[in-house]
Coordinates of C-alpha atoms and ligand atoms in Angstrom, one line a residue:
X119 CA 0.0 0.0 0.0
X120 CA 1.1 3.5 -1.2
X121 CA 1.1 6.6 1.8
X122 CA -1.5 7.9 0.1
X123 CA -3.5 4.3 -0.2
X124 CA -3.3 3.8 3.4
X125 CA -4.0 7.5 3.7
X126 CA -7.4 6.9 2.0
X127 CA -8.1 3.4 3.7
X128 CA -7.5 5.1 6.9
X129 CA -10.2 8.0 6.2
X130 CA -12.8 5.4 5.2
X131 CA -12.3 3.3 8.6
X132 CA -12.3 6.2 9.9
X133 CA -16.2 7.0 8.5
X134 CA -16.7 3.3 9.9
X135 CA -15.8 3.3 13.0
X136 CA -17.6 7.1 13.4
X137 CA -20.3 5.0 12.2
X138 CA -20.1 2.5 14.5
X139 CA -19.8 4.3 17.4
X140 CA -22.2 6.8 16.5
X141 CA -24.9 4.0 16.6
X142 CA -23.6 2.9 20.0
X143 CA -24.3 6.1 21.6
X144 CA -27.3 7.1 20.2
X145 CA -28.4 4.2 21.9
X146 CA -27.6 5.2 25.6
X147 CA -28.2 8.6 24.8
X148 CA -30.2 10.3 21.6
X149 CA -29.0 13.4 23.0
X150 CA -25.3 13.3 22.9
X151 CA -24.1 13.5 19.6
X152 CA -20.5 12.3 18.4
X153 CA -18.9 15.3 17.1
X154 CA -15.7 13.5 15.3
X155 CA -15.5 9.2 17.0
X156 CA -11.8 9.2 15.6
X157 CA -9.8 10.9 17.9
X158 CA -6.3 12.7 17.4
X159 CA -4.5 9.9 19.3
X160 CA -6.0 7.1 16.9
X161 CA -5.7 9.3 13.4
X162 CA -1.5 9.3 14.6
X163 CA 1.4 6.7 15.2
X164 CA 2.0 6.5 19.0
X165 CA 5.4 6.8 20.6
X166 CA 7.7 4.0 19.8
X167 CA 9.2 1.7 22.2
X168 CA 11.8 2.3 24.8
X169 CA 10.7 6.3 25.4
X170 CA 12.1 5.9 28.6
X171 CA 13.5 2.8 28.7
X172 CA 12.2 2.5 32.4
X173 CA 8.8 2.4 32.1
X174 CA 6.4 5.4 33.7
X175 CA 2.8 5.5 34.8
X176 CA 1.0 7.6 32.7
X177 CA 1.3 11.3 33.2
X178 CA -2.3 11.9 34.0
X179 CA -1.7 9.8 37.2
X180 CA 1.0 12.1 38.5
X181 CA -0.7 13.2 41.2
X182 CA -0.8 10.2 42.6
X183 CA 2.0 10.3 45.7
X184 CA 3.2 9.6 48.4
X185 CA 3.1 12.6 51.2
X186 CA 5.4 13.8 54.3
X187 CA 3.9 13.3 57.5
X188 CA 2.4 16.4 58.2
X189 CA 4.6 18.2 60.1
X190 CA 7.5 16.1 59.4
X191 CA 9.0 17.5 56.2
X192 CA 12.7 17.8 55.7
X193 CA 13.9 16.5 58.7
X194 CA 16.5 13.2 58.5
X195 CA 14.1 11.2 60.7
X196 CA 11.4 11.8 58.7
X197 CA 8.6 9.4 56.9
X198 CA 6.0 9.4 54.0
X199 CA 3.3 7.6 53.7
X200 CA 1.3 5.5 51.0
X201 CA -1.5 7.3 49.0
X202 CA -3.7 4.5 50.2
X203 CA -6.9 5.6 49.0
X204 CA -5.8 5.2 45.5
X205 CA -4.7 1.5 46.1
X206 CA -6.1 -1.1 43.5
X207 CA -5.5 -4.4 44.7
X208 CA -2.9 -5.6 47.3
X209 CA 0.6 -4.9 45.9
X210 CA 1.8 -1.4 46.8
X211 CA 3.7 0.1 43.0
X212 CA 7.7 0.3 45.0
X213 CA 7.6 4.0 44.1
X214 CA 4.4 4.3 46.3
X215 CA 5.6 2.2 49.7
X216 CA 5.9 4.8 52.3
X217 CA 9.4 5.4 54.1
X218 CA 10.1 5.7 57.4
X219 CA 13.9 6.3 58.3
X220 CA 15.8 7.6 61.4
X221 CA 19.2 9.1 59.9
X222 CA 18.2 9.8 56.4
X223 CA 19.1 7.3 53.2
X224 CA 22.7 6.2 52.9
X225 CA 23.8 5.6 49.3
X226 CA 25.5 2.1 49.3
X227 CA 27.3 0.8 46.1
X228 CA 26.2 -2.8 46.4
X229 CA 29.6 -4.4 46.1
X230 CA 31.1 -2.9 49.0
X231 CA 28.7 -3.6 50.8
X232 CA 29.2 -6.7 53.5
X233 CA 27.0 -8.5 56.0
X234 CA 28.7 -9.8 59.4
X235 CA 27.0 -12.4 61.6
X236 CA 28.6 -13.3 64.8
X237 CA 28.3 -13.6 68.1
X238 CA 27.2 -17.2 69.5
X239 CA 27.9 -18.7 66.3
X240 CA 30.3 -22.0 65.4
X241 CA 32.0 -19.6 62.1
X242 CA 31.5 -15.8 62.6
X243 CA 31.1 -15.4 58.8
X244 CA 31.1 -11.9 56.2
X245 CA 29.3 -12.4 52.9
X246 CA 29.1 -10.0 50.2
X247 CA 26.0 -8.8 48.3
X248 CA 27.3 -11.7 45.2
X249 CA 27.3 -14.5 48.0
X250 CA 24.1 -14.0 49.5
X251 CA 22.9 -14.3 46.0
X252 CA 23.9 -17.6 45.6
X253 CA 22.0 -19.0 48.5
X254 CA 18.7 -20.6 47.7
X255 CA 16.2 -17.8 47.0
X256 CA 12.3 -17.2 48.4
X257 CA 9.9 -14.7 47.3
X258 CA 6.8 -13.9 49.3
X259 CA 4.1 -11.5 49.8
X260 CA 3.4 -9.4 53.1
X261 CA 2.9 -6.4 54.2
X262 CA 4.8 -4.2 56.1
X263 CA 3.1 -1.8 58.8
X264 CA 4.9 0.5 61.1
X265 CA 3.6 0.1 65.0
X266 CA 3.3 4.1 64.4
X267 CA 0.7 3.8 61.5
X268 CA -3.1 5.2 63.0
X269 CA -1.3 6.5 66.1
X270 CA -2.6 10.2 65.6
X271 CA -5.9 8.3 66.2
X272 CA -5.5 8.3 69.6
X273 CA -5.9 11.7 70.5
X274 CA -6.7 13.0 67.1
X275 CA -8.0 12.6 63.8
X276 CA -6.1 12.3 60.3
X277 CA -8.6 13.8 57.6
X278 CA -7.5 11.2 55.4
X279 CA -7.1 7.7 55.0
X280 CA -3.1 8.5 53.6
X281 CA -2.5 10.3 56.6
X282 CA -4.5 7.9 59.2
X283 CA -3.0 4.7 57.7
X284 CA -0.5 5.4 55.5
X285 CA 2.6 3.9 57.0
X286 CA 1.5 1.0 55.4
X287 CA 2.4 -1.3 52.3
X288 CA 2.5 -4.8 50.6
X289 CA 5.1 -6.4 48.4
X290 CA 6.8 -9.1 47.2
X291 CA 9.9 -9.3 48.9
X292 CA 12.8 -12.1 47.1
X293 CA 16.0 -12.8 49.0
X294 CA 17.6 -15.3 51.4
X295 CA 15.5 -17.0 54.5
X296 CA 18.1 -15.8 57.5
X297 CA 18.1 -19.4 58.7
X298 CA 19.6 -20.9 55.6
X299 CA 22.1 -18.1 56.3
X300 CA 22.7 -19.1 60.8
X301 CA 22.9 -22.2 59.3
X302 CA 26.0 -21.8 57.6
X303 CA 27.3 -20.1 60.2
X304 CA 26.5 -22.8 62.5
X305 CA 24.5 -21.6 66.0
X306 CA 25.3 -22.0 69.7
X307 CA 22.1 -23.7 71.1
X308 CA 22.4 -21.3 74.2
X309 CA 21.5 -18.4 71.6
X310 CA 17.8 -16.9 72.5
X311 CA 17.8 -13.7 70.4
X312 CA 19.9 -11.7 67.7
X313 CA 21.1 -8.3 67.3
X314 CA 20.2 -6.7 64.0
X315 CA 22.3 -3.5 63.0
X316 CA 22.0 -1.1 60.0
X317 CA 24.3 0.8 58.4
X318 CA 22.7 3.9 58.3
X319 CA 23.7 7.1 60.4
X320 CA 21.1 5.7 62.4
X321 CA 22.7 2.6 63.1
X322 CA 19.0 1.2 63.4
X323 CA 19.7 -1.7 66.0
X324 CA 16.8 -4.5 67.1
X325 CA 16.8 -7.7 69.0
X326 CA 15.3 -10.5 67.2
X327 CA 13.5 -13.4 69.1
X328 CA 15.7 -17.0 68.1
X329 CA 12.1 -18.4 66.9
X330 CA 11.6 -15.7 64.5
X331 CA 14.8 -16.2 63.3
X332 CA 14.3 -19.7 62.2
X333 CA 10.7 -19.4 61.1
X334 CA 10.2 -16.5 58.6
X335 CA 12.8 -14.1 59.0
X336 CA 14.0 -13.2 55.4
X337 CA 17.6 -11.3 54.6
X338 CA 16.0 -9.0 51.6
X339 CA 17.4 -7.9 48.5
X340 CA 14.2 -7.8 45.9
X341 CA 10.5 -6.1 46.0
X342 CA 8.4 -6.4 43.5
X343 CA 10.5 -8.0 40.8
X344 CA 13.7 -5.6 40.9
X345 CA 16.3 -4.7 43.3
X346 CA 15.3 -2.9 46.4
X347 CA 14.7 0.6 46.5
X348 CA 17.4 3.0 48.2
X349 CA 14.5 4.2 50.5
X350 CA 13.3 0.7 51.4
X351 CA 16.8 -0.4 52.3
X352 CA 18.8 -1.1 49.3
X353 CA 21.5 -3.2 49.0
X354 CA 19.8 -5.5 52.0
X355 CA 17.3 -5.6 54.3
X356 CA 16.1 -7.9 57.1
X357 CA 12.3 -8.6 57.0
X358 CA 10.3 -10.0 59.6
X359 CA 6.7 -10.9 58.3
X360 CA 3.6 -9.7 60.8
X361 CA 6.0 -7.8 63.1
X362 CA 6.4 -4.0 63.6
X363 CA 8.1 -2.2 60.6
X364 CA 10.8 -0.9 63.0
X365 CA 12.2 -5.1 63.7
X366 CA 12.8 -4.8 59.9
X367 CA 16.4 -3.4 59.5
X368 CA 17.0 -2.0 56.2
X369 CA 20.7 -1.0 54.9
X370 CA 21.3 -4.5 57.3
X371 CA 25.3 -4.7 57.8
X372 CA 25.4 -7.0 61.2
X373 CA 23.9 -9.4 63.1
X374 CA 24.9 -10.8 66.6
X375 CA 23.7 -14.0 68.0
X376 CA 23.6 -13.8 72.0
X377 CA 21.3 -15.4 75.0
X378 CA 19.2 -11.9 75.9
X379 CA 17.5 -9.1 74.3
X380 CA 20.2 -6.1 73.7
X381 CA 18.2 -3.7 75.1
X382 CA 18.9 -1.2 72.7
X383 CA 17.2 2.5 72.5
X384 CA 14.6 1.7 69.9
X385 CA 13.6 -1.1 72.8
X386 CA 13.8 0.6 76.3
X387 CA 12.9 3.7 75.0
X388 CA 11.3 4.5 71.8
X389 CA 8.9 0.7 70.7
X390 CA 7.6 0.3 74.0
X391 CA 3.9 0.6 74.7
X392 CA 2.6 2.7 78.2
X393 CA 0.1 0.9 79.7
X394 CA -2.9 2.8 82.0
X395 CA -1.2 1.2 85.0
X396 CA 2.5 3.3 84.5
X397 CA 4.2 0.4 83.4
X398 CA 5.2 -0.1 79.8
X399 CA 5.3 -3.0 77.3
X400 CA 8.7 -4.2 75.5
X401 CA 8.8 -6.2 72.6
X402 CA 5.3 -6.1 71.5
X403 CA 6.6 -6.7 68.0
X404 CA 3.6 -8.6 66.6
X405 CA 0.9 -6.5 64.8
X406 CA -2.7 -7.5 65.6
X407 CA -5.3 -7.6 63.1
X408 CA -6.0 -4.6 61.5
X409 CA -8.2 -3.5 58.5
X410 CA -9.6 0.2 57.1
X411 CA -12.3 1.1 54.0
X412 CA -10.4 3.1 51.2
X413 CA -13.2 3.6 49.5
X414 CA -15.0 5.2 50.5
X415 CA -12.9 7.4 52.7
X416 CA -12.0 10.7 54.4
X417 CA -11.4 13.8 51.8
X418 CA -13.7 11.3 49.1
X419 CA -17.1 12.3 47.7
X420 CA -19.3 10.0 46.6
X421 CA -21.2 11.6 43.5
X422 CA -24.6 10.8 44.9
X423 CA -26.7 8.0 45.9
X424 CA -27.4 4.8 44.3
X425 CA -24.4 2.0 44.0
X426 CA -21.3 2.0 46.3
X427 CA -19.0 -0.7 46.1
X428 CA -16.9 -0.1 49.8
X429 CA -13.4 -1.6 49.1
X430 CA -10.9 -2.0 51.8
X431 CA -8.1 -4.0 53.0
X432 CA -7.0 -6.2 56.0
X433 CA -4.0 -7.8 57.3
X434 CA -2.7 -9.5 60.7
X435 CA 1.0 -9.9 61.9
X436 CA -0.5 -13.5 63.1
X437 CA -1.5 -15.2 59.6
X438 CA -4.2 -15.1 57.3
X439 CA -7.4 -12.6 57.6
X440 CA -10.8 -14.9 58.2
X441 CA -13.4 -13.0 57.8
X442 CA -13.9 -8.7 57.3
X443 CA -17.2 -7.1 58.3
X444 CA -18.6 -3.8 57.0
X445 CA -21.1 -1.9 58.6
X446 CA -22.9 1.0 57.0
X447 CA -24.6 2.2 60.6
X448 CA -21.5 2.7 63.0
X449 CA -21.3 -1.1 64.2
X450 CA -25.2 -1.8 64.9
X451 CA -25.1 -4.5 62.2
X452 CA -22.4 -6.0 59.8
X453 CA -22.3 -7.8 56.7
X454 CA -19.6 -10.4 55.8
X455 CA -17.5 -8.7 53.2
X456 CA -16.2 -10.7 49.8
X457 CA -12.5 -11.7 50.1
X458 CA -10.6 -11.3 47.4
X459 CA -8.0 -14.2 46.5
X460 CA -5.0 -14.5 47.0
X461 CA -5.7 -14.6 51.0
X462 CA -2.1 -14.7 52.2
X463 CA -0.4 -15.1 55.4
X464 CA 0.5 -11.8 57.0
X465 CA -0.1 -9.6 54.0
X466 CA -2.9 -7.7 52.8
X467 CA -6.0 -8.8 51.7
X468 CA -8.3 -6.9 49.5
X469 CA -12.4 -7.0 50.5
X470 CA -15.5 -5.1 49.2
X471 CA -19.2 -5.1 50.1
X472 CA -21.5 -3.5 47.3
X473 CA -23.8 -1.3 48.8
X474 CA -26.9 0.5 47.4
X475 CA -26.8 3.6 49.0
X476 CA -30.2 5.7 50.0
X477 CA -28.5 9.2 50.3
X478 CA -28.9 9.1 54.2
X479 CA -26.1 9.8 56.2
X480 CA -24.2 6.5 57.3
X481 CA -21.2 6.1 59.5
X482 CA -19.3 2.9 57.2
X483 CA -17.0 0.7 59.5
X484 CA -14.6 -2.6 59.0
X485 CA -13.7 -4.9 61.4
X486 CA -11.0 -8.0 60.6
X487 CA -10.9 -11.4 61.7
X488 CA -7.4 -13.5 61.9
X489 CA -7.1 -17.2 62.0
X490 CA -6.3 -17.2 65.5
X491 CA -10.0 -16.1 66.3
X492 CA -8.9 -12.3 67.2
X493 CA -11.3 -10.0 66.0
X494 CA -10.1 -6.0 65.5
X495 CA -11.4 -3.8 68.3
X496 CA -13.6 -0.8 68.5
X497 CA -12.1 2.1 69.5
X498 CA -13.3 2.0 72.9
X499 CA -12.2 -1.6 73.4
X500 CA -8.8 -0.7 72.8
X501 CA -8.6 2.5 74.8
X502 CA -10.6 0.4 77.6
X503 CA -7.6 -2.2 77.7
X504 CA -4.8 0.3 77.2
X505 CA -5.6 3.8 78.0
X506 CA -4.6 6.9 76.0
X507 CA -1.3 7.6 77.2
X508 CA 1.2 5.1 74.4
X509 CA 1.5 5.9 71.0
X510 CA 1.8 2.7 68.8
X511 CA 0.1 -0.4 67.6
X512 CA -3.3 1.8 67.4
X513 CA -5.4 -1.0 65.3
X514 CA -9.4 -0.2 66.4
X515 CA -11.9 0.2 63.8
X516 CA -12.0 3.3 61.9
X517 CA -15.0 5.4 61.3
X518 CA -15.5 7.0 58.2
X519 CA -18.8 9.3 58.0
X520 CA -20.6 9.6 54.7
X521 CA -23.0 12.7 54.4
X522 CA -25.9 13.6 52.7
X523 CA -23.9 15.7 50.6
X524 CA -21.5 12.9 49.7
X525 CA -19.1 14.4 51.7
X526 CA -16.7 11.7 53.7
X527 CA -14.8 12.2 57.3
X528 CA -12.9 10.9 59.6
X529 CA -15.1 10.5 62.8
X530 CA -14.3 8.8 66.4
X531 CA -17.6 6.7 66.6
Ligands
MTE349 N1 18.5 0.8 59.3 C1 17.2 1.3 59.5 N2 16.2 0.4 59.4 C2 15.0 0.7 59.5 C3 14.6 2.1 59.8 C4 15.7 3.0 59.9 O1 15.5 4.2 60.2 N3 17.0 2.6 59.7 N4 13.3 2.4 60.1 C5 12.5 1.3 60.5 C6 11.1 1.7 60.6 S1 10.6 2.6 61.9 C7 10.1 1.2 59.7 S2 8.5 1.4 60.0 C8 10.5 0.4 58.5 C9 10.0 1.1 57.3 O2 10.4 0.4 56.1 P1 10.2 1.2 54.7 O3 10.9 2.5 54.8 O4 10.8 0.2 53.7 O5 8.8 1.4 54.4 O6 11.9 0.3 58.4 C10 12.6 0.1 59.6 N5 14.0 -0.2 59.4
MO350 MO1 8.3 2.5 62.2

């Protein structure tokens, strides 16, 4: 075919497919004419391949980020959190999982980079990046929540569901199981916990329970099919699955086997939980059942009444979500909610409920069920059993209020 051939055979499909499409909207709606059905983008080659050669997400979609915590911007121990409300599915995109670090990002060039275990160990051993590599691999989903996600609920309210829950995410993490790892190095069966250190200006340190260890502790190196992120820990991380973010060490350059917890700052100080009674909790590393509607949800507005579909997640630090309920009159009644497969052991599982919605103000709710019976609290529950005076593992039921107007907000119900 000449230019000008395909020229003319592309100005008569054109006429078609006007045609065509002409007919199939005059069927919905006799009053919305088609002005011209072939639009600009189909009349025109698009861009080739490899324009950049790392993909991006379409440029309408920019505004789709991750935000400081408010009030946090600029400093070194600083955080962002994941735009939640815009989450489809379970896996969070890696330029989307919210950061939390202490002293700031260190740039590492992966081969100088050098993990030590020692301590109580039968061959205190350094590998490189290359030699962890060669071990035999593991990829698995979970999520990762930090024991300081929801805690301006306490006392407060976050308007939206980015800022209440944001320190939040799901991926698939690849790299070495850290017992294939103590196993080369051989341990001392006095050894009860381990020291995990990070080579950040931080020197992030945390004591690691033996069991833990040995059941589904995982030395990190991938997320989402591609190295890990600087932000997320890059050239190595340690990740605990189900236990609070802070346990999981990125930048990880050491780990000491010993017989006691190492009592270090993050542990005496900063991760413990002050109970009613003046006494504080250590170690609470597990994260309970948790689960939140983000859609629809605080700062949203539902364009009138009629169908809803509520979509949320869920997730527990002790296995695999059970059951979610939704309640569309602040926790008088609940509906079981649909679960959407995969349901995966400590990582986030996607539910909706559709709803047909009257117009009437209704306060929406979700509660979450783990396989160890536990069901999510309300918010008076937990403040009943704790009090108001510690900051994390804040995991009641949130309240989001849906207007008349369509207006939604965050409310303490
Ligand atoms: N070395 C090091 N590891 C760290 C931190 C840090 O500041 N330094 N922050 C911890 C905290 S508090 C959390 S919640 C998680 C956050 O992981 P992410 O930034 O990959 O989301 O990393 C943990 N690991
Ligand atoms: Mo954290």
């Amino acid at each position: 075919m000449s230019t000008s051939d395909r020229r003319r055979f592309l100005r008569r499909s054109a006429g078609l497919a006007a045609a065509t499409l002409a007919t199939a909207r005059a069927a919905t709606s006799a009053a919305d004419p088609v002005p011209d059905a072939v639009p600009e983008w189909t009349r025109t080659p698009g861009h080739p391949i490899l324009r950049p050669p790392y993909g991006e997400r379409s440029y309408h979609e920019t505004g789709i980020v991750r935000i400081p915590i408010p009030g946090r911007v600029n400093t070194m121990s600083s955080a962002s959190l994941t735009p939640l409300q815009d989450m489809r599915g379970i896996v969070t995109p890696s330029g989307l999982v919210f950061e939390r670090h202490h002293g700031g990002v260190p740039d590492i060039p992966p081969h100088e980079h050098r993990l030590l275990v020692h301590g109580l160990v039968a061959r205190p051993l350094v590998f490189g990046m290359e030699e962890l590599m060669r071990f035999p691999s593991v990829s698995r989903m979970h999520f990762l929540e930090c024991s300081g996600n929801t805690a301006g609920e306490w006392k407060g309210k976050g308007g939206t569901v980015q800022v209440t829950h944001g320190l939040l995410s799901c991926c698939e993490w690849t790299g070495v199981p850290l017992a294939v790892v103590l196993q080369e190095t051989g341990i001392d069966p006095r050894a009860q916990w381990l020291l995990a250190e990070g080579a950040d200006a931080a020197a992030m340190t945390r004591s690691i329970p033996i069991e833990k260890a040995l059941d589904d502790a995982m030395l990190v190196y991938a997320q989402n099919g591609e190295m890990l992120r600087p932000e997320q820990g890059y050239p190595l991380r340690l990740l605990l699955p189900g236990f609070e973010g802070n346990a999981s060490v990125k930048w990880l350059r050491r780990i000491k086997v010993g017989t006691a917890p190492f009592m270090t700052r993050e542990e005496t100080s900063k991760y413990t939980d002050l109970m009613p009674d003046g006494t504080a909790r250590q170690f609470t590393l597990t994260m309970e059942a948790k689960s939140v509607i983000l859609r629809p949800s605080g700062g949203q507005q539902v364009r009138g009444p009629g169908f809803v579909e509520i979509q949320g997640v869920a997730w527990s630090g002790r296995g695999r979500i059970t059951r979610v309920d939704v309640s569309v009159d602040g926790g008088r009644s609940w509906r079981a909610a649909q679960l959407q497969e995969p349901v995966l052991t400590k990582c986030l599982t996607a539910f909706r409920v559709p709803w047909q919605w009257n117009g009437a103000p209704a306060v929406l709710q979700s509660r979450a069920v783990d396989e160890t019976g536990y069901m999510q609290p309300t918010r008076s529950q937990l403040i009943a059993a704790r009090g108001l005076d510690s900051y994390y593992h804040y995991n009641a039921i949130q309240s989001w209020q849906l207007a008349a107007d369509g207006a939604v907000t965050n409310v303490h119900a």
